[in-house]
Amino acid sequence: MINVHDDELVVEQKGVYSIESFIISRRLMYWQVYLHKTVLCVEEMMVKAVQRAQYLSVKGMLPVSSPALAYFLNKKVQLKKFDEDPAVLDYYSELDDVDIFAALKAWSNSDDKVLRVLCECILHRKLFRIETGYQPFPSKKIQLLRDKAMKKFKLDEEEAGYLVFSGSTSNHAYDPGENRINILTNDGKVIDISKASEQLNSTVLNKPVVKHYVFYPKVLEN
């Protein structure tokens, strides 16, 4: 049901229902699998661990890591560097799960309390508590949790920010302005799937859904 029309990839009109099913499934899979709160929690904790490791590296307290990972920890590599310096892509291509897991195990014994807590929680699956909502969380709530973290773990304000943090994620099942899905009608016209499909026209599948979240160690709940 996929064809080429005027040098553009199109789907024949009889494939509209298959595309509808694909887009609906994509939306459900994002919230139930790819952006599931557990997946999101581990990902954000990993990001914070690497950010803390990089912070320590820049300060001269280089955590144990592979040469490839150390390259990125020792400097802040901008995206444009991948085009400007071929060596950056070479180092990046050398990274894999082994580098990350080995680093997490080594960092779980770090003298830095923040890095140690993050890595221990990831390795032993003591995942942070995550709260989600459709509105940003009040700054007072986040500050209260950070105050608790400062007291519990004996950290300063900046360090507590690695353990209590907020953000947002979004799911755009289909955006006509990006990666457009063209439908070739039976009379030879090319139209967007949102116009060819009654199902997508009558739903909000083409509108982004934004969810806000806040993470913090479970020991701060009380």
PDB file of C-alpha atoms in Angstrom, residues 84-192:
ATOM      1  CA  GLU A  84      33.678  19.627  13.182  1.00  0.00           C
ATOM      2  CA  ASP A  85      35.861  16.921  14.754  1.00  0.00           C
ATOM      3  CA  PRO A  86      35.722  13.306  13.453  1.00  0.00           C
ATOM      4  CA  ALA A  87      37.403  12.109  16.661  1.00  0.00           C
ATOM      5  CA  VAL A  88      34.265  12.981  18.635  1.00  0.00           C
ATOM      6  CA  LEU A  89      32.178  10.538  16.606  1.00  0.00           C
ATOM      7  CA  ASP A  90      34.887   7.885  16.991  1.00  0.00           C
ATOM      8  CA  TYR A  91      34.795   8.195  20.789  1.00  0.00           C
ATOM      9  CA  TYR A  92      31.006   8.174  20.773  1.00  0.00           C
ATOM     10  CA  SER A  93      30.834   5.032  18.635  1.00  0.00           C
ATOM     11  CA  GLU A  94      33.038   3.243  21.175  1.00  0.00           C
ATOM     12  CA  LEU A  95      30.497   3.777  23.967  1.00  0.00           C
ATOM     13  CA  ASP A  96      28.127   0.948  24.860  1.00  0.00           C
ATOM     14  CA  ASP A  97      26.284  -0.531  27.847  1.00  0.00           C
ATOM     15  CA  VAL A  98      29.486  -2.033  29.231  1.00  0.00           C
ATOM     16  CA  ASP A  99      31.069   1.410  29.648  1.00  0.00           C
ATOM     17  CA  ILE A 100      28.012   2.707  31.501  1.00  0.00           C
ATOM     18  CA  PHE A 101      27.467  -0.255  33.814  1.00  0.00           C
ATOM     19  CA  ALA A 102      31.151  -0.475  34.684  1.00  0.00           C
ATOM     20  CA  ALA A 103      31.152   3.236  35.480  1.00  0.00           C
ATOM     21  CA  LEU A 104      28.035   2.943  37.642  1.00  0.00           C
ATOM     22  CA  LYS A 105      29.606   0.132  39.656  1.00  0.00           C
ATOM     23  CA  ALA A 106      32.802   2.109  40.163  1.00  0.00           C
ATOM     24  CA  TRP A 107      30.952   5.329  41.009  1.00  0.00           C
ATOM     25  CA  SER A 108      28.781   3.545  43.588  1.00  0.00           C
ATOM     26  CA  ASN A 109      31.913   3.577  45.772  1.00  0.00           C
ATOM     27  CA  SER A 110      32.719   7.213  45.065  1.00  0.00           C
ATOM     28  CA  ASP A 111      33.722   9.598  47.837  1.00  0.00           C
ATOM     29  CA  ASP A 112      31.174  12.015  46.406  1.00  0.00           C
ATOM     30  CA  LYS A 113      27.933  11.367  48.257  1.00  0.00           C
ATOM     31  CA  VAL A 114      25.632  12.582  45.473  1.00  0.00           C
ATOM     32  CA  LEU A 115      27.215  10.373  42.808  1.00  0.00           C
ATOM     33  CA  ARG A 116      27.333   7.434  45.193  1.00  0.00           C
ATOM     34  CA  VAL A 117      23.638   7.693  46.119  1.00  0.00           C
ATOM     35  CA  LEU A 118      22.514   7.987  42.495  1.00  0.00           C
ATOM     36  CA  CYS A 119      24.564   5.003  41.338  1.00  0.00           C
ATOM     37  CA  GLU A 120      23.638   2.816  44.291  1.00  0.00           C
ATOM     38  CA  CYS A 121      19.946   3.512  43.720  1.00  0.00           C
ATOM     39  CA  ILE A 122      20.207   2.676  40.017  1.00  0.00           C
ATOM     40  CA  LEU A 123      22.216  -0.515  40.513  1.00  0.00           C
ATOM     41  CA  HIS A 124      20.072  -1.814  43.373  1.00  0.00           C
ATOM     42  CA  ARG A 125      16.818  -0.656  41.759  1.00  0.00           C
ATOM     43  CA  LYS A 126      15.951   1.692  44.573  1.00  0.00           C
ATOM     44  CA  LEU A 127      14.284   4.016  42.125  1.00  0.00           C
ATOM     45  CA  PHE A 128      13.171   7.494  43.084  1.00  0.00           C
ATOM     46  CA  ARG A 129       9.554   8.385  43.659  1.00  0.00           C
ATOM     47  CA  ILE A 130       7.987  10.075  40.648  1.00  0.00           C
ATOM     48  CA  GLU A 131       4.909  12.263  40.702  1.00  0.00           C
ATOM     49  CA  THR A 132       3.306  13.347  37.442  1.00  0.00           C
ATOM     50  CA  GLY A 133       0.691  15.896  36.486  1.00  0.00           C
ATOM     51  CA  TYR A 134      -0.527  18.069  33.654  1.00  0.00           C
ATOM     52  CA  GLN A 135       0.613  21.266  35.389  1.00  0.00           C
ATOM     53  CA  PRO A 136       4.112  22.244  36.610  1.00  0.00           C
ATOM     54  CA  PHE A 137       4.686  21.399  40.259  1.00  0.00           C
ATOM     55  CA  PRO A 138       4.767  24.337  42.689  1.00  0.00           C
ATOM     56  CA  SER A 139       8.258  25.616  43.430  1.00  0.00           C
ATOM     57  CA  LYS A 140       7.435  25.484  47.149  1.00  0.00           C
ATOM     58  CA  LYS A 141       6.872  21.728  46.952  1.00  0.00           C
ATOM     59  CA  ILE A 142      10.176  21.181  45.155  1.00  0.00           C
ATOM     60  CA  GLN A 143      12.040  23.406  47.608  1.00  0.00           C
ATOM     61  CA  LEU A 144      10.519  21.550  50.563  1.00  0.00           C
ATOM     62  CA  LEU A 145      11.722  18.235  49.137  1.00  0.00           C
ATOM     63  CA  ARG A 146      15.197  19.668  48.545  1.00  0.00           C
ATOM     64  CA  ASP A 147      15.319  20.935  52.108  1.00  0.00           C
ATOM     65  CA  LYS A 148      14.509  17.409  53.269  1.00  0.00           C
ATOM     66  CA  ALA A 149      17.239  16.001  51.029  1.00  0.00           C
ATOM     67  CA  MET A 150      19.758  18.505  52.385  1.00  0.00           C
ATOM     68  CA  LYS A 151      18.942  17.442  55.924  1.00  0.00           C
ATOM     69  CA  LYS A 152      18.713  13.695  55.225  1.00  0.00           C
ATOM     70  CA  PHE A 153      21.887  13.351  53.171  1.00  0.00           C
ATOM     71  CA  LYS A 154      23.779  16.349  54.605  1.00  0.00           C
ATOM     72  CA  LEU A 155      24.044  18.145  51.276  1.00  0.00           C
ATOM     73  CA  ASP A 156      24.100  21.749  50.181  1.00  0.00           C
ATOM     74  CA  GLU A 157      21.468  23.359  47.926  1.00  0.00           C
ATOM     75  CA  GLU A 158      23.294  22.603  44.679  1.00  0.00           C
ATOM     76  CA  GLU A 159      23.953  18.981  45.577  1.00  0.00           C
ATOM     77  CA  ALA A 160      20.338  18.414  46.609  1.00  0.00           C
ATOM     78  CA  GLY A 161      19.306  19.499  43.110  1.00  0.00           C
ATOM     79  CA  TYR A 162      20.742  16.240  41.754  1.00  0.00           C
ATOM     80  CA  LEU A 163      18.407  14.199  43.974  1.00  0.00           C
ATOM     81  CA  VAL A 164      15.259  16.319  43.778  1.00  0.00           C
ATOM     82  CA  PHE A 165      14.446  17.634  40.334  1.00  0.00           C
ATOM     83  CA  SER A 166      11.511  18.369  38.084  1.00  0.00           C
ATOM     84  CA  GLY A 167      10.874  18.511  34.361  1.00  0.00           C
ATOM     85  CA  SER A 168       8.412  17.547  31.666  1.00  0.00           C
ATOM     86  CA  THR A 169       7.975  15.131  28.806  1.00  0.00           C
ATOM     87  CA  SER A 170       5.614  15.124  25.845  1.00  0.00           C
ATOM     88  CA  ASN A 171       4.138  12.722  23.340  1.00  0.00           C
ATOM     89  CA  HIS A 172       3.155  13.913  19.905  1.00  0.00           C
ATOM     90  CA  ALA A 173       1.572  10.924  18.196  1.00  0.00           C
ATOM     91  CA  TYR A 174       1.425  12.705  14.858  1.00  0.00           C
ATOM     92  CA  ASP A 175       2.509  16.146  13.719  1.00  0.00           C
ATOM     93  CA  PRO A 176       1.394  17.109  10.190  1.00  0.00           C
ATOM     94  CA  GLY A 177       4.188  19.667  10.064  1.00  0.00           C
ATOM     95  CA  GLU A 178       6.883  17.047  10.593  1.00  0.00           C
ATOM     96  CA  ASN A 179       7.296  13.649   8.897  1.00  0.00           C
ATOM     97  CA  ARG A 180       3.969  14.126   7.178  1.00  0.00           C
ATOM     98  CA  ILE A 181       2.036  11.022   6.130  1.00  0.00           C
ATOM     99  CA  ASN A 182       0.620  11.543   2.642  1.00  0.00           C
ATOM    100  CA  ILE A 183      -2.395   9.633   1.414  1.00  0.00           C
ATOM    101  CA  LEU A 184      -2.910   9.059  -2.318  1.00  0.00           C
ATOM    102  CA  THR A 185      -6.662   9.135  -2.906  1.00  0.00           C
ATOM    103  CA  ASN A 186      -8.412   7.019  -5.483  1.00  0.00           C
ATOM    104  CA  ASP A 187      -8.804  10.064  -7.741  1.00  0.00           C
ATOM    105  CA  GLY A 188      -5.056  10.776  -7.716  1.00  0.00           C
ATOM    106  CA  LYS A 189      -4.932  13.584  -5.132  1.00  0.00           C
ATOM    107  CA  VAL A 190      -2.386  13.683  -2.295  1.00  0.00           C
ATOM    108  CA  ILE A 191      -3.747  14.746   1.112  1.00  0.00           C
ATOM    109  CA  ASP A 192      -2.547  14.549   4.697  1.00  0.00           C
TER     110      ASP A 192
END
